[in-house]
Coordinates of C-alpha atoms in Angstrom, one line a residue:
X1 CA 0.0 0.0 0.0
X2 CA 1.8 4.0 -1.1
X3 CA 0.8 5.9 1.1
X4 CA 1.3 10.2 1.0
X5 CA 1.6 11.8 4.1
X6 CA 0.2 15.5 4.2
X7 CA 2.1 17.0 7.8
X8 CA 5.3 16.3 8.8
X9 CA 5.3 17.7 12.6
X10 CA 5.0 16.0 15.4
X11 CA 2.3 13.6 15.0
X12 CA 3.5 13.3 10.9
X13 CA 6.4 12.2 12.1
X14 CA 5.1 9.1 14.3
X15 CA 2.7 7.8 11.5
X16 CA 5.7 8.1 8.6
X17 CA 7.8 5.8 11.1
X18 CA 4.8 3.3 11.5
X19 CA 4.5 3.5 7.7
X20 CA 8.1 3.0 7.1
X21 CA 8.0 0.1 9.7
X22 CA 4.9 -1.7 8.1
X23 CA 6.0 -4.6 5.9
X24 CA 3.1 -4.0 3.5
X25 CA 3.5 -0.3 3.6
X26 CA 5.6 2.0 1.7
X27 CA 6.0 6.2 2.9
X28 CA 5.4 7.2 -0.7
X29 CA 5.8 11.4 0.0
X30 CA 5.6 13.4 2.5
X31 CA 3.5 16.8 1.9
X32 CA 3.5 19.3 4.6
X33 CA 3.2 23.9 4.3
X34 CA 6.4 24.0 5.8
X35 CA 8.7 23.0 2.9
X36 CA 11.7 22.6 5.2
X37 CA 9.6 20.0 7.3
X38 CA 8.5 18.0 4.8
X39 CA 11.8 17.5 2.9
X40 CA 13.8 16.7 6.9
X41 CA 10.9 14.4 7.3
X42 CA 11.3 12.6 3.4
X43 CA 15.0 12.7 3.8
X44 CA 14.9 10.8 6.9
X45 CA 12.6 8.1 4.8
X46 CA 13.9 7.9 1.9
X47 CA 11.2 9.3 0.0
X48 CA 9.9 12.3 -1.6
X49 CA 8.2 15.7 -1.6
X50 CA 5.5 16.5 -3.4
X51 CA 2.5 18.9 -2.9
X52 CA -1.2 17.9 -1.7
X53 CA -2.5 18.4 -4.8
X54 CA 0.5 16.4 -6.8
X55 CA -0.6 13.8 -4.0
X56 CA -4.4 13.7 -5.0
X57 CA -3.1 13.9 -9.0
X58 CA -0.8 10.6 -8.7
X59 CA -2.4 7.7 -9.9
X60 CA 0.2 5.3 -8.1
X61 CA -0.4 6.9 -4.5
X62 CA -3.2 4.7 -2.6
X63 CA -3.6 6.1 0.4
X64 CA -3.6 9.6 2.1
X65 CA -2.7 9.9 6.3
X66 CA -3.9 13.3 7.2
X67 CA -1.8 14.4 9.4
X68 CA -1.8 18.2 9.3
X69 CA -3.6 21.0 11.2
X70 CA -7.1 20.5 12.4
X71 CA -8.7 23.3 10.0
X72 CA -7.3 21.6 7.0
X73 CA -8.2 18.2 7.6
X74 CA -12.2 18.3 6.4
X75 CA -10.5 19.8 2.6
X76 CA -8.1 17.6 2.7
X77 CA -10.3 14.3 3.5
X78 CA -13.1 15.4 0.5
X79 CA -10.4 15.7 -2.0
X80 CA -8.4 12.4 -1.1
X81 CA -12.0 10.9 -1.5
X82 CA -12.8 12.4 -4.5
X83 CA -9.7 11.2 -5.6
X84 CA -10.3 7.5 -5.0
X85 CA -7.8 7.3 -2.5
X86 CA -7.9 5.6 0.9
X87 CA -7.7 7.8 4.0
X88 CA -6.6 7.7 7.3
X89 CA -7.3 10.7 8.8
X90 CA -6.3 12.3 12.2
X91 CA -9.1 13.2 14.4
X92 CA -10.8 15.6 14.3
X93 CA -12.3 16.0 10.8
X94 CA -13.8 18.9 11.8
X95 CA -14.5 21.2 14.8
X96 CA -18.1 21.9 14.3
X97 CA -21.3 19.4 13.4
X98 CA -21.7 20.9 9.8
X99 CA -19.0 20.5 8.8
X100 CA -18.6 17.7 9.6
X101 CA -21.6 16.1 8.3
X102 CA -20.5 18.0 4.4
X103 CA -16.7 15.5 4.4
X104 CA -19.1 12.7 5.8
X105 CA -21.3 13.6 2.3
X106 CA -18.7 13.5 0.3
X107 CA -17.2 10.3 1.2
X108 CA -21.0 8.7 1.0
X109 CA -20.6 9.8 -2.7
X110 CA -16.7 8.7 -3.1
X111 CA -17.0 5.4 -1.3
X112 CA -13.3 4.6 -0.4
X113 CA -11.5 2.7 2.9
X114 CA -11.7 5.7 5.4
X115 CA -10.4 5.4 8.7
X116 CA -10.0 7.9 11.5
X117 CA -7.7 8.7 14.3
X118 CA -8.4 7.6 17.4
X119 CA -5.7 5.3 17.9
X120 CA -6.8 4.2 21.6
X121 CA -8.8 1.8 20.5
X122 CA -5.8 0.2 19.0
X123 CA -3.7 0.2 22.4
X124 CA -2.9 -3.5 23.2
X125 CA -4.5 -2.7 27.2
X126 CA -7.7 -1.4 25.8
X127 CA -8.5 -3.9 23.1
X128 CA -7.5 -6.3 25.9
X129 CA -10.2 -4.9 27.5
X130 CA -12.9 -4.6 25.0
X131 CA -12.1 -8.5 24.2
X132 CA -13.0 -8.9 27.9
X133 CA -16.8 -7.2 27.7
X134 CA -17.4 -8.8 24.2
X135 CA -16.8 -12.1 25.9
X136 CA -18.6 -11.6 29.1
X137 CA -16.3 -11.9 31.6
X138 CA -17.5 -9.1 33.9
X139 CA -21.4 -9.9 33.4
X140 CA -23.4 -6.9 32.4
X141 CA -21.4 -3.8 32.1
X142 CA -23.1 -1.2 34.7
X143 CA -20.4 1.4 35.1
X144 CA -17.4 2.8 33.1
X145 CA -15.0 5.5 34.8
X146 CA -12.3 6.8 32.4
X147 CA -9.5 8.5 33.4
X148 CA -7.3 11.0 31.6
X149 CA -4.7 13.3 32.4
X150 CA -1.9 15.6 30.8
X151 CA 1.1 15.8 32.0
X152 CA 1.2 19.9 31.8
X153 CA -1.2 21.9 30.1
X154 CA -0.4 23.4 26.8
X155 CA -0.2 26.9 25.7
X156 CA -3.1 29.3 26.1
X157 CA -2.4 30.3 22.4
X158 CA -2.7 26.7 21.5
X159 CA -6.1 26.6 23.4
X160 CA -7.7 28.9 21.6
X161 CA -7.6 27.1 18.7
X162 CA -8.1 23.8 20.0
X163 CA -11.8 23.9 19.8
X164 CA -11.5 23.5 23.9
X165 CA -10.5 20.8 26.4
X166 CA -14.1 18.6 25.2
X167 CA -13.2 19.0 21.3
X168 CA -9.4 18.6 22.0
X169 CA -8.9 16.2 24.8
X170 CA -11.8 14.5 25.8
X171 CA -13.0 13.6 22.3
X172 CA -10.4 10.1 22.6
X173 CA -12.5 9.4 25.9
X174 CA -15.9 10.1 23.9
X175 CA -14.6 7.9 21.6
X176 CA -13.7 4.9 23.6
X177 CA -16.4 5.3 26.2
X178 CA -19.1 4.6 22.7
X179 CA -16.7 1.6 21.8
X180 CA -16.9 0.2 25.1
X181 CA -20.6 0.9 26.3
X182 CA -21.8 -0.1 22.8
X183 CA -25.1 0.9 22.8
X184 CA -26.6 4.5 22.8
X185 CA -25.4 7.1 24.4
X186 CA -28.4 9.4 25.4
X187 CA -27.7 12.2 28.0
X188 CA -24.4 14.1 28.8
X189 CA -23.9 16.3 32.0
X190 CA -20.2 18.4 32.6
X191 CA -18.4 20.2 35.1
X192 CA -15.7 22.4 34.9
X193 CA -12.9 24.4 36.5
X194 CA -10.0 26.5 35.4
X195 CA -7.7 25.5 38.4
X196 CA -4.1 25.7 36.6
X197 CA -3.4 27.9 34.5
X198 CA -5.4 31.1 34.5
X199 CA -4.5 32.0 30.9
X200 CA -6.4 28.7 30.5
X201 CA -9.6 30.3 31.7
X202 CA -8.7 33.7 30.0
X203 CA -8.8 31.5 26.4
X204 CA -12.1 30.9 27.4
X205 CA -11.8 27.2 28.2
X206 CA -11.5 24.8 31.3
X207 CA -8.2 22.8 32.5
X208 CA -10.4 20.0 34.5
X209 CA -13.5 18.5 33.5
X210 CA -15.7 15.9 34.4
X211 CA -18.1 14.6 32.1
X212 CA -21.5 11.6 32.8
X213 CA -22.7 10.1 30.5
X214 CA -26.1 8.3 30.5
X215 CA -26.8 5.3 28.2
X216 CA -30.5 4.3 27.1
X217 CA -30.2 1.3 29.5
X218 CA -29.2 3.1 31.8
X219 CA -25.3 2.3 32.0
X220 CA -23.1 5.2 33.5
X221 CA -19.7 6.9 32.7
X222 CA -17.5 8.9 34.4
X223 CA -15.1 10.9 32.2
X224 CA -12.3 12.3 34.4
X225 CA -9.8 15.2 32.4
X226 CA -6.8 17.3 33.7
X227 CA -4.6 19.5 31.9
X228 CA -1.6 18.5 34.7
X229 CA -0.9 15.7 36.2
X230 CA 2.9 15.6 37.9
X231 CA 3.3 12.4 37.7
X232 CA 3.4 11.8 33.8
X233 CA 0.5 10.8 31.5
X234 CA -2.6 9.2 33.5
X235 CA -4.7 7.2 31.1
X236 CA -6.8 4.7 33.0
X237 CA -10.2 2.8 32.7
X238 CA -11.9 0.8 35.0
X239 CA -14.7 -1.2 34.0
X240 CA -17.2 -2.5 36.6
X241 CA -20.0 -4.9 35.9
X242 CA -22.5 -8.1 37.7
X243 CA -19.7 -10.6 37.3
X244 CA -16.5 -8.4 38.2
X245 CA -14.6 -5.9 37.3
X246 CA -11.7 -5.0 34.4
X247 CA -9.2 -2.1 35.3
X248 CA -6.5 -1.1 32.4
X249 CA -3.2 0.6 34.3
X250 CA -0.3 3.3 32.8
X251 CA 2.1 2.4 31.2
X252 CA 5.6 2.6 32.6
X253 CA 9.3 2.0 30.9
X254 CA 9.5 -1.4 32.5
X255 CA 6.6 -1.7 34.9
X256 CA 8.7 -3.0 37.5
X257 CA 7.9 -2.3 41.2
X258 CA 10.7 -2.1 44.1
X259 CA 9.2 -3.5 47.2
X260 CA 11.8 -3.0 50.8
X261 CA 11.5 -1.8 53.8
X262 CA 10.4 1.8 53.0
X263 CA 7.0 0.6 51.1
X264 CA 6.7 0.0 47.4
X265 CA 7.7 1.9 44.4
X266 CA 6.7 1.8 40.7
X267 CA 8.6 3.7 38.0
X268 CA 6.1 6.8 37.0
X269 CA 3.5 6.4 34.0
X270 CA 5.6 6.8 30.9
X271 CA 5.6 11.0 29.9
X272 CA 2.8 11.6 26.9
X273 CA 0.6 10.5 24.2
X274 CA 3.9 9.6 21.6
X275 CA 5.8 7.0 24.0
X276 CA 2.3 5.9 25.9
X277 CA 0.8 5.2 22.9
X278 CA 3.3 4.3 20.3
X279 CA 2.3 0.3 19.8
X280 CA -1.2 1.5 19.2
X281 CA -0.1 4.1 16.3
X282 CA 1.9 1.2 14.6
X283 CA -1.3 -0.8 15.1
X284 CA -3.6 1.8 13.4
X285 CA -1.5 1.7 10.5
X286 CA -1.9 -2.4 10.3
X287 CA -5.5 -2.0 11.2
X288 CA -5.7 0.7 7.7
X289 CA -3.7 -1.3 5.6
X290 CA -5.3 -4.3 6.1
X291 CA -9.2 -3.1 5.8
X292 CA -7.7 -1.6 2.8
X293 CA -6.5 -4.9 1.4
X294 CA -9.6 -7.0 2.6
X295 CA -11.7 -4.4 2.0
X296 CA -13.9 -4.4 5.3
X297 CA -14.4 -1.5 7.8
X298 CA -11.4 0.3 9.8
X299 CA -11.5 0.0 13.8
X300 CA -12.3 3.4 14.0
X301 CA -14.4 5.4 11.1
X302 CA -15.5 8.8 9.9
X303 CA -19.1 8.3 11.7
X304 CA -17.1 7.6 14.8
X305 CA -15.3 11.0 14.5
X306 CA -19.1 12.8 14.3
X307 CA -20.4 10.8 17.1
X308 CA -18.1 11.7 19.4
X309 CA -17.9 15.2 18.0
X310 CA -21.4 15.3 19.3
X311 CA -20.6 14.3 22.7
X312 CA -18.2 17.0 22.9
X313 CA -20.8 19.8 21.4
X314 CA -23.4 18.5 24.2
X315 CA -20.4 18.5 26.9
X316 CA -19.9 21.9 26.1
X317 CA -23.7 22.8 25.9
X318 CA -23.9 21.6 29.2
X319 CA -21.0 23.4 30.7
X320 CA -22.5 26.6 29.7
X321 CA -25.9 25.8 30.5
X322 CA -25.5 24.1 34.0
X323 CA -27.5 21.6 33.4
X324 CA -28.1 18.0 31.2
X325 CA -28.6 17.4 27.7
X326 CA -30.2 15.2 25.9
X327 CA -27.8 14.1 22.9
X328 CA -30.9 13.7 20.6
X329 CA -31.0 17.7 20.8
X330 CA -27.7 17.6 19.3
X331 CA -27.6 17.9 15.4

C-alpha cells in the first residue's frame, strides 16, 4: 500500500515511522506547508516531496494519512476521496457538526477505505479490555470510569484554537467510552474548572473537566480530564460490571515495582501520548492497511469521529448551561 503523508510535525512524524516500519506499507511522499519539514521528514525516509495536490493527482499513491492541522483536515479528506484514494485521517475531521456532516457527504458519494484517528482503541491494554466485555467476563457492564490526564497543560495560544478541552482532549475518551458501552449514548452532563493555568480560563476554556454520560439502558460513565498531572500521563479505565470488574493501568518504561523496607515503588507512568501510545499508532497503520486490502471497515471510522464530536458539542452545551442534555437535541 503507497501511502502520501500530508504534515510532517509532530504527530507526521510518528505515522511516517509506522508506515516505514509496516511490511506492507511504503512512505510514498511526504506533503507538509512547511517545505523545510516535509523535505527533513522525506530525507529521513527515503522518499519524496511532493505537494497535496500532486498527491491527489498521482495515480500510483493509494492512500492519504492526514496528518496536518485540524482546520485543513475536512479539505483535505473530500479531496483524497474524490480522488479514490484511501484515508486515514487524524481526528478531528472537523470542529463543528456541519461540517462535519458535508466531508461525511462527500465520502458517501466517493465510497473509499476511510479510517479515522483515534488510535486508543488500538492500544494492546484497551483492546484487551474490550475483548474482555465482548466475551462476558465481567457480566453486564453497569459502570465505566475513564481517566485522563496531561502531563502539563499546553499553551493558552494553543487553546484557543483547539476547539477546547471537550473537542481537543476529551473527544479520545468520547470515543472509547461509545466503543466500550456499545449501545446509545443518550444524556451528557459536565463540570468544569480553570484550576491551573489562569491563561487557561482567559482563552475561554476549562483545565479540568468531568463529564457523565447516560446510556438508554441506563449504563453510567464517568469521564475524568486534567490539563496537569505531575506524575506523567494518566490514562486509565476501569470497567465494573455483575460478574466483576476490568481495570487497564499506565504504562511505565518497564513496569517494575521495588518492594523494601520503606513501602513499594513503581517507576512513573511513561511522559505523553507519543511513547504511551506508540504500539497502538503502529497498530492503526496495520489496522488501515489491512481493511484496505480485505476491504472491510477500519476500527475506528468517519461516523465515529461525528459521534463523538457530538458528545463533545453536548459537553460543552452543558458546561454553559449548567445543566443536562439530551444528545438527541444535538444535530
Amino acid at each position: 500500500m503507497k501511502i502520501a503523508l500530508i504534515g510532517a510535525g509532530r504527530i507526521g512524524k510518528v505515522h511516517a515511522l509506522s508506515i516505514s516500519q509496516h511490511p506492507d506499507a511504503i512512505l510514498s511522499a511526504v506533503a507538509d506547508f512547511h517545505t523545510p519539514a516535509a523535505e527533513a521528514l522525506a530525507a529521513e525516509h527515503g522518499t519524496r516531496v511532493l505537494s497535496a495536490d500532486a498527491i491527489f493527482a498521482d495515480g500510483d499513491i493509494d492512500a492519504v494519512l492526514i496528518a496536518s492541522s485540524t482546520p485543513t483536515h475536512a479539505d483535505y479528506l473530500e479531496q483524497a476521496a474524490r480522488a479514490g484514494k484511501a484515508i486515514l485521517c487524524e481526528k478531528p475531521i472537523a470542529l463543528d457538526l456541519a461540517r462535519t456532516r458535508d466531508a461525511l457527504q462527500v465520502l458517501e458519494a466517493n465510497p473509499v477505505t476511510c479510517a479515522l484517528g483515534f488510535n486508543r482503541r488500538h492500544d494492546p491494554q484497551f483492546a484487551a479490555l474490550k475483548q474482555a466485555l465482548v466475551e462476558g467476563r465481567i457480566g453486564d457492564l453497569e459502570t465505566l470510569t475513564i481517566i485522563s490526564r496531561d502531563p502539563s497543560p499546553p499553551p493558552a495560544e494553543y487553546v484557543g484554537i483547539s476547539g477546547g478541552i471537550f473537542r481537543d482532549m476529551t473527544i479520545h475518551d468520547f470515543d472509547m467510552a461509545r466503543w466500550l458501552l456499545d449501545e446509545p449514548i443518550t444524556h451528557v452532563h459536565a463540570e468544569g474548572s480553570c484550576l491551573i493555568d489562569p491563561a487557561i480560563g482567559e482563552a475561554g476554556d476549562v483545565d479540568t473537566a468531568m463529564v457523565t454520560l447516560t446510556t438508554a439502558s441506563g449504563r453510567l460513565c464517568h469521564i475524568s480530564n486534567s490539563r496537569r498531572a505531575c506524575y506523567g500521563y494518566d490514562q486509565r479505565i476501569e470497567a465494573f460490571g455483575s460478574a466483576g470488574m476490568l481495570q487497564t493501568q499506565n504504562e511505565s518504561e518497564t513496569r517494575l515495582r521495588f518492594t523494601g523496607e520503606p513501602g513499594q515503588v513503581e517507576e512513573k507512568p511513561k511522559w505523553f501520548f507519543l511513547e504511551r501510545y506508540a504500539e497502538a499508532y503502529s497498530r492503526e497503520i496495520g489496522d488501515f492497511v489491512d481493511a484496505w486490502k480485505q476491504g472491510h471497515t477500519p476500527l475506528a471510522g468517519a461516523i465515529d469521529g461525528l459521534e463523538a464530536l457530538r458528545l463533545a458539542e453536548a459537553a460543552e452545551r452543558s458546561l454553559k448551561e449548567g445543566r443536562r442534555i439530551a444528545l438527541d437535541d444535538i444535530h
